[in-house]
């Protein structure tokens, strides 16, 4: 836990930490704390045939804030992995600072999506928030691959020099739009958007909160890693309920009835307060 407080001091400055902060009480400048994890040990699931890097632009609809983050879709013969390039690089840079290519921050996405192409099972890993053992624990849930019913349109767009066709589907309470290249007939897909007859090079929700655009395709062979963390397997519903509680009523998760504290422009807020939260899946 000492590492948690140290990182907060490095990121936000000591003035943000009141003197009565306990072992399970965090001060958050804007987001929940997401610390680097140990990535020195891993299991190799597969080797990549292609890796597609996407730039994600997130437009918060409830405040004037835009954030960008890069994600990698690693495609192997039997497995795919979709995860934040930024946070994996941050993890590696925590172990070896010479490898760091992105800044150390707390708001990168901690979710990794592993798809077993043989069994049709999706494994979702997300590092744990608000834990004294944050660097050692990660939630894990499994669900079957969903072959979405896509509506193909006549709209076209050119991405990385490839002509792509637009398709639309609904999932998780949102409408998703995707542009795919039928000349790259790979069934693998970013996130959970399977079912199109080609590689998706751009996708996002119809509200424009999230937009992912491919910026690079590489055929360099790399291992698809699953890190040797202490996984806590739960159901999808329990995990997403937990994430909703973190953002909607964060103090209910704190031990001893102590409310979570947040630094605002009006000082430290100690009561329950909703934070900006726009999950990919609203309904589950």
PDB file of C-alpha atoms in Angstrom:
ATOM      1  CA  UNK A   1       0.000   0.000   0.000  1.00  0.00           C
ATOM      2  CA  UNK A   2       2.980   2.266   0.562  1.00  0.00           C
ATOM      3  CA  UNK A   3       3.579   2.108  -3.195  1.00  0.00           C
ATOM      4  CA  UNK A   4       0.015   3.352  -3.787  1.00  0.00           C
ATOM      5  CA  UNK A   5       0.488   6.439  -1.659  1.00  0.00           C
ATOM      6  CA  UNK A   6       3.959   7.051  -3.107  1.00  0.00           C
ATOM      7  CA  UNK A   7       2.607   6.973  -6.665  1.00  0.00           C
ATOM      8  CA  UNK A   8      -0.225   9.331  -5.746  1.00  0.00           C
ATOM      9  CA  UNK A   9       2.273  11.755  -4.282  1.00  0.00           C
ATOM     10  CA  UNK A  10       4.352  11.537  -7.459  1.00  0.00           C
ATOM     11  CA  UNK A  11       1.339  12.108  -9.699  1.00  0.00           C
ATOM     12  CA  UNK A  12      -0.738  14.639  -7.792  1.00  0.00           C
ATOM     13  CA  UNK A  13       1.467  16.160  -5.117  1.00  0.00           C
ATOM     14  CA  UNK A  14       1.336  15.855  -1.342  1.00  0.00           C
ATOM     15  CA  UNK A  15      -1.214  18.670  -0.992  1.00  0.00           C
ATOM     16  CA  UNK A  16      -3.909  16.314  -2.276  1.00  0.00           C
ATOM     17  CA  UNK A  17      -3.435  13.828   0.553  1.00  0.00           C
ATOM     18  CA  UNK A  18      -5.092  14.811   3.854  1.00  0.00           C
ATOM     19  CA  UNK A  19      -3.329  13.714   7.009  1.00  0.00           C
ATOM     20  CA  UNK A  20      -6.021  11.181   7.964  1.00  0.00           C
ATOM     21  CA  UNK A  21      -5.785   9.029   4.808  1.00  0.00           C
ATOM     22  CA  UNK A  22      -6.024   5.385   5.922  1.00  0.00           C
ATOM     23  CA  UNK A  23      -4.803   2.180   4.241  1.00  0.00           C
ATOM     24  CA  UNK A  24      -8.061   1.824   2.315  1.00  0.00           C
ATOM     25  CA  UNK A  25      -8.870   5.475   1.637  1.00  0.00           C
ATOM     26  CA  UNK A  26      -7.714   7.055  -1.610  1.00  0.00           C
ATOM     27  CA  UNK A  27      -7.802  10.608  -2.831  1.00  0.00           C
ATOM     28  CA  UNK A  28      -8.685  10.749  -6.502  1.00  0.00           C
ATOM     29  CA  UNK A  29      -7.974  13.755  -8.671  1.00  0.00           C
ATOM     30  CA  UNK A  30     -10.308  12.618 -11.441  1.00  0.00           C
ATOM     31  CA  UNK A  31     -10.217   8.844 -11.850  1.00  0.00           C
ATOM     32  CA  UNK A  32      -9.832   5.718  -9.814  1.00  0.00           C
ATOM     33  CA  UNK A  33      -6.283   4.668  -9.167  1.00  0.00           C
ATOM     34  CA  UNK A  34      -4.874   2.035 -11.514  1.00  0.00           C
ATOM     35  CA  UNK A  35      -1.335   1.047 -10.564  1.00  0.00           C
ATOM     36  CA  UNK A  36       1.240  -0.794 -12.690  1.00  0.00           C
ATOM     37  CA  UNK A  37       1.241  -4.583 -12.336  1.00  0.00           C
ATOM     38  CA  UNK A  38       4.104  -7.077 -12.275  1.00  0.00           C
ATOM     39  CA  UNK A  39       4.657  -8.299 -15.841  1.00  0.00           C
ATOM     40  CA  UNK A  40       7.919 -10.143 -15.262  1.00  0.00           C
ATOM     41  CA  UNK A  41       6.232 -13.578 -15.509  1.00  0.00           C
ATOM     42  CA  UNK A  42       3.720 -14.781 -18.061  1.00  0.00           C
ATOM     43  CA  UNK A  43       2.225 -17.702 -19.969  1.00  0.00           C
ATOM     44  CA  UNK A  44       2.543 -17.631 -23.758  1.00  0.00           C
ATOM     45  CA  UNK A  45      -0.855 -18.477 -25.246  1.00  0.00           C
ATOM     46  CA  UNK A  46       0.071 -18.076 -28.912  1.00  0.00           C
ATOM     47  CA  UNK A  47       2.241 -16.124 -31.349  1.00  0.00           C
ATOM     48  CA  UNK A  48       0.968 -13.280 -33.494  1.00  0.00           C
ATOM     49  CA  UNK A  49       0.227 -13.466 -37.192  1.00  0.00           C
ATOM     50  CA  UNK A  50      -0.901  -9.832 -37.235  1.00  0.00           C
ATOM     51  CA  UNK A  51      -1.081  -7.013 -34.709  1.00  0.00           C
ATOM     52  CA  UNK A  52      -3.427  -4.097 -35.310  1.00  0.00           C
ATOM     53  CA  UNK A  53      -2.913  -0.934 -33.286  1.00  0.00           C
ATOM     54  CA  UNK A  54      -5.912   1.333 -32.767  1.00  0.00           C
ATOM     55  CA  UNK A  55      -6.088   4.864 -31.451  1.00  0.00           C
ATOM     56  CA  UNK A  56      -9.095   5.292 -29.180  1.00  0.00           C
ATOM     57  CA  UNK A  57     -10.616   8.735 -28.797  1.00  0.00           C
ATOM     58  CA  UNK A  58     -12.984   9.040 -25.849  1.00  0.00           C
ATOM     59  CA  UNK A  59     -15.330  12.040 -25.705  1.00  0.00           C
ATOM     60  CA  UNK A  60     -16.939  12.409 -22.300  1.00  0.00           C
ATOM     61  CA  UNK A  61     -20.546  13.480 -22.905  1.00  0.00           C
ATOM     62  CA  UNK A  62     -20.934  14.965 -19.409  1.00  0.00           C
ATOM     63  CA  UNK A  63     -17.834  17.175 -19.335  1.00  0.00           C
ATOM     64  CA  UNK A  64     -15.441  18.918 -21.687  1.00  0.00           C
ATOM     65  CA  UNK A  65     -12.802  16.234 -21.806  1.00  0.00           C
ATOM     66  CA  UNK A  66     -11.286  14.174 -24.614  1.00  0.00           C
ATOM     67  CA  UNK A  67      -8.764  11.402 -24.008  1.00  0.00           C
ATOM     68  CA  UNK A  68      -6.735   9.287 -26.384  1.00  0.00           C
ATOM     69  CA  UNK A  69      -5.246   5.862 -25.774  1.00  0.00           C
ATOM     70  CA  UNK A  70      -3.755   3.161 -28.007  1.00  0.00           C
ATOM     71  CA  UNK A  71      -4.936  -0.462 -28.054  1.00  0.00           C
ATOM     72  CA  UNK A  72      -3.442  -3.560 -29.668  1.00  0.00           C
ATOM     73  CA  UNK A  73      -5.348  -6.442 -31.227  1.00  0.00           C
ATOM     74  CA  UNK A  74      -2.920  -9.371 -31.317  1.00  0.00           C
ATOM     75  CA  UNK A  75      -4.112 -12.094 -33.691  1.00  0.00           C
ATOM     76  CA  UNK A  76      -2.715 -15.617 -33.477  1.00  0.00           C
ATOM     77  CA  UNK A  77      -3.723 -18.957 -34.937  1.00  0.00           C
ATOM     78  CA  UNK A  78      -5.692 -19.973 -31.838  1.00  0.00           C
ATOM     79  CA  UNK A  79      -5.922 -16.874 -29.622  1.00  0.00           C
ATOM     80  CA  UNK A  80      -6.460 -13.136 -29.882  1.00  0.00           C
ATOM     81  CA  UNK A  81      -5.783 -10.495 -27.257  1.00  0.00           C
ATOM     82  CA  UNK A  82      -7.200  -6.968 -27.202  1.00  0.00           C
ATOM     83  CA  UNK A  83      -5.631  -4.683 -24.611  1.00  0.00           C
ATOM     84  CA  UNK A  84      -4.312  -1.209 -23.948  1.00  0.00           C
ATOM     85  CA  UNK A  85      -0.869  -0.693 -25.449  1.00  0.00           C
ATOM     86  CA  UNK A  86      -0.416   2.203 -23.045  1.00  0.00           C
ATOM     87  CA  UNK A  87      -0.996   0.279 -19.855  1.00  0.00           C
ATOM     88  CA  UNK A  88       1.079  -2.718 -20.930  1.00  0.00           C
ATOM     89  CA  UNK A  89       3.924  -0.371 -21.778  1.00  0.00           C
ATOM     90  CA  UNK A  90       3.437   1.385 -18.441  1.00  0.00           C
ATOM     91  CA  UNK A  91       3.638  -2.004 -16.697  1.00  0.00           C
ATOM     92  CA  UNK A  92       6.830  -2.909 -18.531  1.00  0.00           C
ATOM     93  CA  UNK A  93       8.290   0.527 -17.812  1.00  0.00           C
ATOM     94  CA  UNK A  94       7.558   0.084 -14.126  1.00  0.00           C
ATOM     95  CA  UNK A  95       9.730  -3.051 -14.142  1.00  0.00           C
ATOM     96  CA  UNK A  96      12.333  -1.569 -16.497  1.00  0.00           C
ATOM     97  CA  UNK A  97      12.142   2.244 -16.910  1.00  0.00           C
ATOM     98  CA  UNK A  98      14.349   2.060 -20.030  1.00  0.00           C
ATOM     99  CA  UNK A  99      11.449   0.342 -21.859  1.00  0.00           C
ATOM    100  CA  UNK A 100       8.885   3.012 -21.021  1.00  0.00           C
ATOM    101  CA  UNK A 101       7.429   4.720 -24.088  1.00  0.00           C
ATOM    102  CA  UNK A 102       4.316   6.307 -22.570  1.00  0.00           C
ATOM    103  CA  UNK A 103       3.806   8.421 -19.432  1.00  0.00           C
ATOM    104  CA  UNK A 104       2.921   6.788 -16.110  1.00  0.00           C
ATOM    105  CA  UNK A 105      -0.719   7.690 -15.509  1.00  0.00           C
ATOM    106  CA  UNK A 106      -3.610   6.238 -13.571  1.00  0.00           C
ATOM    107  CA  UNK A 107      -6.447   6.336 -16.088  1.00  0.00           C
ATOM    108  CA  UNK A 108      -5.367   3.846 -18.740  1.00  0.00           C
ATOM    109  CA  UNK A 109      -7.783   0.992 -19.453  1.00  0.00           C
ATOM    110  CA  UNK A 110      -7.025  -2.089 -17.345  1.00  0.00           C
ATOM    111  CA  UNK A 111      -9.157  -4.495 -19.380  1.00  0.00           C
ATOM    112  CA  UNK A 112      -7.709  -7.274 -21.553  1.00  0.00           C
ATOM    113  CA  UNK A 113      -9.912  -9.439 -23.791  1.00  0.00           C
ATOM    114  CA  UNK A 114      -8.631 -12.939 -24.649  1.00  0.00           C
ATOM    115  CA  UNK A 115     -10.577 -14.903 -27.285  1.00  0.00           C
ATOM    116  CA  UNK A 116     -10.011 -18.631 -27.732  1.00  0.00           C
ATOM    117  CA  UNK A 117     -10.756 -19.107 -31.427  1.00  0.00           C
ATOM    118  CA  UNK A 118     -11.080 -22.878 -31.055  1.00  0.00           C
ATOM    119  CA  UNK A 119     -13.454 -23.102 -28.119  1.00  0.00           C
ATOM    120  CA  UNK A 120     -15.295 -19.848 -28.769  1.00  0.00           C
ATOM    121  CA  UNK A 121     -14.765 -18.597 -25.202  1.00  0.00           C
ATOM    122  CA  UNK A 122     -13.903 -15.013 -24.300  1.00  0.00           C
ATOM    123  CA  UNK A 123     -11.903 -14.387 -21.122  1.00  0.00           C
ATOM    124  CA  UNK A 124     -11.998 -10.853 -19.742  1.00  0.00           C
ATOM    125  CA  UNK A 125      -9.312  -9.759 -17.291  1.00  0.00           C
ATOM    126  CA  UNK A 126      -9.470  -6.478 -15.427  1.00  0.00           C
ATOM    127  CA  UNK A 127      -7.133  -5.404 -12.654  1.00  0.00           C
ATOM    128  CA  UNK A 128      -8.718  -4.747  -9.288  1.00  0.00           C
ATOM    129  CA  UNK A 129      -9.483  -1.294  -7.974  1.00  0.00           C
ATOM    130  CA  UNK A 130      -9.494  -0.126  -4.355  1.00  0.00           C
ATOM    131  CA  UNK A 131      -7.497  -3.009  -2.935  1.00  0.00           C
ATOM    132  CA  UNK A 132      -4.496  -3.120  -0.623  1.00  0.00           C
ATOM    133  CA  UNK A 133      -3.167  -5.857  -2.921  1.00  0.00           C
ATOM    134  CA  UNK A 134      -3.946  -4.082  -6.176  1.00  0.00           C
ATOM    135  CA  UNK A 135      -0.665  -5.026  -7.825  1.00  0.00           C
ATOM    136  CA  UNK A 136      -1.294  -8.751  -7.257  1.00  0.00           C
ATOM    137  CA  UNK A 137      -4.990  -9.239  -8.025  1.00  0.00           C
ATOM    138  CA  UNK A 138      -7.071  -9.152 -11.171  1.00  0.00           C
ATOM    139  CA  UNK A 139     -10.698 -10.014 -11.815  1.00  0.00           C
ATOM    140  CA  UNK A 140     -11.462 -12.607 -14.490  1.00  0.00           C
ATOM    141  CA  UNK A 141     -14.749 -13.647 -16.059  1.00  0.00           C
ATOM    142  CA  UNK A 142     -15.647 -15.788 -19.042  1.00  0.00           C
ATOM    143  CA  UNK A 143     -18.432 -15.639 -21.610  1.00  0.00           C
ATOM    144  CA  UNK A 144     -19.135 -17.245 -25.002  1.00  0.00           C
ATOM    145  CA  UNK A 145     -18.183 -15.499 -28.224  1.00  0.00           C
ATOM    146  CA  UNK A 146     -21.200 -13.668 -29.616  1.00  0.00           C
ATOM    147  CA  UNK A 147     -21.649 -13.750 -33.372  1.00  0.00           C
ATOM    148  CA  UNK A 148     -23.474 -10.473 -33.751  1.00  0.00           C
ATOM    149  CA  UNK A 149     -26.178  -9.907 -36.324  1.00  0.00           C
ATOM    150  CA  UNK A 150     -24.631  -7.158 -38.406  1.00  0.00           C
ATOM    151  CA  UNK A 151     -26.517  -4.892 -40.790  1.00  0.00           C
ATOM    152  CA  UNK A 152     -24.276  -4.140 -43.765  1.00  0.00           C
ATOM    153  CA  UNK A 153     -24.537  -0.674 -45.305  1.00  0.00           C
ATOM    154  CA  UNK A 154     -23.313   0.902 -48.531  1.00  0.00           C
ATOM    155  CA  UNK A 155     -21.143   3.430 -46.693  1.00  0.00           C
ATOM    156  CA  UNK A 156     -17.412   3.246 -47.374  1.00  0.00           C
ATOM    157  CA  UNK A 157     -14.330   4.695 -45.761  1.00  0.00           C
ATOM    158  CA  UNK A 158     -10.609   4.396 -46.449  1.00  0.00           C
ATOM    159  CA  UNK A 159      -8.455   3.447 -43.475  1.00  0.00           C
ATOM    160  CA  UNK A 160      -4.721   2.766 -43.757  1.00  0.00           C
ATOM    161  CA  UNK A 161      -5.188   2.766 -47.521  1.00  0.00           C
ATOM    162  CA  UNK A 162      -7.802  -0.002 -47.330  1.00  0.00           C
ATOM    163  CA  UNK A 163     -11.382   0.477 -48.508  1.00  0.00           C
ATOM    164  CA  UNK A 164     -13.740  -0.524 -45.726  1.00  0.00           C
ATOM    165  CA  UNK A 165     -17.487  -1.102 -45.575  1.00  0.00           C
ATOM    166  CA  UNK A 166     -19.654   0.058 -42.685  1.00  0.00           C
ATOM    167  CA  UNK A 167     -21.771  -2.349 -40.627  1.00  0.00           C
ATOM    168  CA  UNK A 168     -24.036  -1.778 -37.627  1.00  0.00           C
ATOM    169  CA  UNK A 169     -25.069  -3.962 -34.688  1.00  0.00           C
ATOM    170  CA  UNK A 170     -26.406  -3.599 -31.142  1.00  0.00           C
ATOM    171  CA  UNK A 171     -24.708  -5.033 -28.085  1.00  0.00           C
ATOM    172  CA  UNK A 172     -24.686  -4.264 -24.383  1.00  0.00           C
ATOM    173  CA  UNK A 173     -27.318  -1.557 -24.695  1.00  0.00           C
ATOM    174  CA  UNK A 174     -25.371   0.411 -27.303  1.00  0.00           C
ATOM    175  CA  UNK A 175     -25.396   0.622 -31.088  1.00  0.00           C
ATOM    176  CA  UNK A 176     -21.974  -0.173 -32.546  1.00  0.00           C
ATOM    177  CA  UNK A 177     -20.693   0.917 -35.937  1.00  0.00           C
ATOM    178  CA  UNK A 178     -17.740  -0.837 -37.555  1.00  0.00           C
ATOM    179  CA  UNK A 179     -15.797  -0.425 -40.791  1.00  0.00           C
ATOM    180  CA  UNK A 180     -14.280  -3.699 -41.997  1.00  0.00           C
ATOM    181  CA  UNK A 181     -11.972  -4.717 -44.830  1.00  0.00           C
ATOM    182  CA  UNK A 182     -13.280  -7.811 -46.634  1.00  0.00           C
ATOM    183  CA  UNK A 183      -9.904  -8.155 -48.398  1.00  0.00           C
ATOM    184  CA  UNK A 184      -8.442  -9.164 -45.029  1.00  0.00           C
ATOM    185  CA  UNK A 185     -10.841 -12.083 -44.334  1.00  0.00           C
ATOM    186  CA  UNK A 186      -9.876 -12.619 -40.700  1.00  0.00           C
ATOM    187  CA  UNK A 187     -12.626 -13.626 -38.292  1.00  0.00           C
ATOM    188  CA  UNK A 188     -10.715 -12.180 -35.331  1.00  0.00           C
ATOM    189  CA  UNK A 189     -12.137  -8.903 -34.061  1.00  0.00           C
ATOM    190  CA  UNK A 190     -11.264  -6.136 -31.629  1.00  0.00           C
ATOM    191  CA  UNK A 191     -12.994  -6.104 -28.245  1.00  0.00           C
ATOM    192  CA  UNK A 192     -16.128  -8.322 -28.551  1.00  0.00           C
ATOM    193  CA  UNK A 193     -17.325  -7.404 -32.047  1.00  0.00           C
ATOM    194  CA  UNK A 194     -17.090 -10.757 -33.811  1.00  0.00           C
ATOM    195  CA  UNK A 195     -19.117 -11.829 -36.805  1.00  0.00           C
ATOM    196  CA  UNK A 196     -17.960  -9.684 -39.734  1.00  0.00           C
ATOM    197  CA  UNK A 197     -16.336 -11.226 -42.856  1.00  0.00           C
ATOM    198  CA  UNK A 198     -13.195  -9.131 -42.603  1.00  0.00           C
ATOM    199  CA  UNK A 199     -10.862  -7.271 -40.285  1.00  0.00           C
ATOM    200  CA  UNK A 200     -12.388  -4.279 -38.466  1.00  0.00           C
ATOM    201  CA  UNK A 201     -10.210  -1.188 -38.942  1.00  0.00           C
ATOM    202  CA  UNK A 202     -12.524   1.328 -37.297  1.00  0.00           C
ATOM    203  CA  UNK A 203     -15.364   1.027 -34.778  1.00  0.00           C
ATOM    204  CA  UNK A 204     -17.241   2.981 -32.161  1.00  0.00           C
ATOM    205  CA  UNK A 205     -20.597   3.571 -30.530  1.00  0.00           C
ATOM    206  CA  UNK A 206     -23.294   5.568 -32.307  1.00  0.00           C
ATOM    207  CA  UNK A 207     -23.198   8.318 -29.641  1.00  0.00           C
ATOM    208  CA  UNK A 208     -19.588   9.103 -30.462  1.00  0.00           C
ATOM    209  CA  UNK A 209     -18.279   8.467 -26.969  1.00  0.00           C
ATOM    210  CA  UNK A 210     -15.733   5.921 -28.215  1.00  0.00           C
ATOM    211  CA  UNK A 211     -14.015   5.841 -31.593  1.00  0.00           C
ATOM    212  CA  UNK A 212     -11.262   3.310 -32.353  1.00  0.00           C
ATOM    213  CA  UNK A 213      -9.282   3.805 -35.592  1.00  0.00           C
ATOM    214  CA  UNK A 214      -6.507   1.516 -36.822  1.00  0.00           C
ATOM    215  CA  UNK A 215      -3.206   3.361 -37.179  1.00  0.00           C
ATOM    216  CA  UNK A 216      -0.841   0.462 -37.827  1.00  0.00           C
ATOM    217  CA  UNK A 217      -0.843  -3.193 -38.941  1.00  0.00           C
ATOM    218  CA  UNK A 218       2.244  -5.306 -38.258  1.00  0.00           C
ATOM    219  CA  UNK A 219       3.158  -8.891 -39.105  1.00  0.00           C
ATOM    220  CA  UNK A 220       6.048  -8.961 -36.623  1.00  0.00           C
ATOM    221  CA  UNK A 221       5.892 -12.191 -34.605  1.00  0.00           C
ATOM    222  CA  UNK A 222       5.291 -11.534 -30.908  1.00  0.00           C
ATOM    223  CA  UNK A 223       4.101 -13.683 -27.988  1.00  0.00           C
ATOM    224  CA  UNK A 224       0.499 -13.320 -26.853  1.00  0.00           C
ATOM    225  CA  UNK A 225       1.016 -13.102 -23.115  1.00  0.00           C
ATOM    226  CA  UNK A 226      -1.244 -13.865 -20.191  1.00  0.00           C
ATOM    227  CA  UNK A 227       0.487 -12.565 -17.096  1.00  0.00           C
ATOM    228  CA  UNK A 228       1.036 -14.624 -13.960  1.00  0.00           C
ATOM    229  CA  UNK A 229      -1.231 -12.669 -11.646  1.00  0.00           C
ATOM    230  CA  UNK A 230      -3.472 -13.916  -8.857  1.00  0.00           C
ATOM    231  CA  UNK A 231      -6.772 -14.003 -10.715  1.00  0.00           C
ATOM    232  CA  UNK A 232     -10.103 -13.754  -8.898  1.00  0.00           C
ATOM    233  CA  UNK A 233     -12.692 -15.483 -11.088  1.00  0.00           C
ATOM    234  CA  UNK A 234     -16.235 -14.122 -10.768  1.00  0.00           C
ATOM    235  CA  UNK A 235     -19.308 -13.829 -12.963  1.00  0.00           C
ATOM    236  CA  UNK A 236     -19.605 -11.100 -15.564  1.00  0.00           C
ATOM    237  CA  UNK A 237     -22.613  -9.629 -13.759  1.00  0.00           C
ATOM    238  CA  UNK A 238     -20.808  -9.440 -10.434  1.00  0.00           C
ATOM    239  CA  UNK A 239     -17.821  -7.750 -12.007  1.00  0.00           C
ATOM    240  CA  UNK A 240     -19.858  -5.149 -13.919  1.00  0.00           C
ATOM    241  CA  UNK A 241     -22.031  -4.555 -10.829  1.00  0.00           C
ATOM    242  CA  UNK A 242     -18.820  -3.945  -8.893  1.00  0.00           C
ATOM    243  CA  UNK A 243     -17.582  -1.438 -11.483  1.00  0.00           C
ATOM    244  CA  UNK A 244     -20.916   0.373 -11.372  1.00  0.00           C
ATOM    245  CA  UNK A 245     -20.668   0.640  -7.583  1.00  0.00           C
ATOM    246  CA  UNK A 246     -17.151   2.057  -7.803  1.00  0.00           C
ATOM    247  CA  UNK A 247     -18.348   4.939  -9.932  1.00  0.00           C
ATOM    248  CA  UNK A 248     -21.941   5.395  -8.761  1.00  0.00           C
ATOM    249  CA  UNK A 249     -21.529   4.904  -4.995  1.00  0.00           C
ATOM    250  CA  UNK A 250     -17.811   4.525  -4.267  1.00  0.00           C
ATOM    251  CA  UNK A 251     -17.996   4.866  -0.476  1.00  0.00           C
ATOM    252  CA  UNK A 252     -20.113   1.706  -0.215  1.00  0.00           C
ATOM    253  CA  UNK A 253     -16.981  -0.265  -1.115  1.00  0.00           C
ATOM    254  CA  UNK A 254     -14.820   1.146   1.645  1.00  0.00           C
ATOM    255  CA  UNK A 255     -14.268  -0.831   4.841  1.00  0.00           C
ATOM    256  CA  UNK A 256     -15.393   0.410   8.239  1.00  0.00           C
ATOM    257  CA  UNK A 257     -18.020   2.656   6.731  1.00  0.00           C
ATOM    258  CA  UNK A 258     -15.402   5.240   5.837  1.00  0.00           C
ATOM    259  CA  UNK A 259     -16.397   7.266   2.768  1.00  0.00           C
ATOM    260  CA  UNK A 260     -14.080   7.624  -0.169  1.00  0.00           C
ATOM    261  CA  UNK A 261     -12.488  11.053  -0.415  1.00  0.00           C
ATOM    262  CA  UNK A 262     -12.032  13.100  -3.565  1.00  0.00           C
ATOM    263  CA  UNK A 263     -10.293  16.426  -4.067  1.00  0.00           C
ATOM    264  CA  UNK A 264     -12.548  18.896  -5.868  1.00  0.00           C
ATOM    265  CA  UNK A 265     -12.309  22.610  -6.576  1.00  0.00           C
ATOM    266  CA  UNK A 266     -14.349  23.137  -3.399  1.00  0.00           C
ATOM    267  CA  UNK A 267     -12.102  20.995  -1.242  1.00  0.00           C
ATOM    268  CA  UNK A 268     -12.278  17.370  -0.118  1.00  0.00           C
ATOM    269  CA  UNK A 269     -15.632  15.659  -0.682  1.00  0.00           C
ATOM    270  CA  UNK A 270     -16.371  12.850   1.768  1.00  0.00           C
ATOM    271  CA  UNK A 271     -19.942  11.822   0.936  1.00  0.00           C
ATOM    272  CA  UNK A 272     -21.075   9.437  -1.792  1.00  0.00           C
ATOM    273  CA  UNK A 273     -20.649  11.140  -5.125  1.00  0.00           C
ATOM    274  CA  UNK A 274     -21.121   9.783  -8.635  1.00  0.00           C
ATOM    275  CA  UNK A 275     -18.121   9.871 -10.963  1.00  0.00           C
ATOM    276  CA  UNK A 276     -18.186  10.091 -14.734  1.00  0.00           C
ATOM    277  CA  UNK A 277     -18.739   6.537 -15.976  1.00  0.00           C
ATOM    278  CA  UNK A 278     -19.465   5.410 -19.531  1.00  0.00           C
ATOM    279  CA  UNK A 279     -18.954   1.635 -19.810  1.00  0.00           C
ATOM    280  CA  UNK A 280     -18.973  -0.143 -23.147  1.00  0.00           C
ATOM    281  CA  UNK A 281     -21.833  -2.339 -21.926  1.00  0.00           C
ATOM    282  CA  UNK A 282     -24.782  -0.569 -20.314  1.00  0.00           C
ATOM    283  CA  UNK A 283     -27.017  -3.650 -20.241  1.00  0.00           C
ATOM    284  CA  UNK A 284     -25.669  -7.070 -19.262  1.00  0.00           C
TER     285      UNK A 284
END
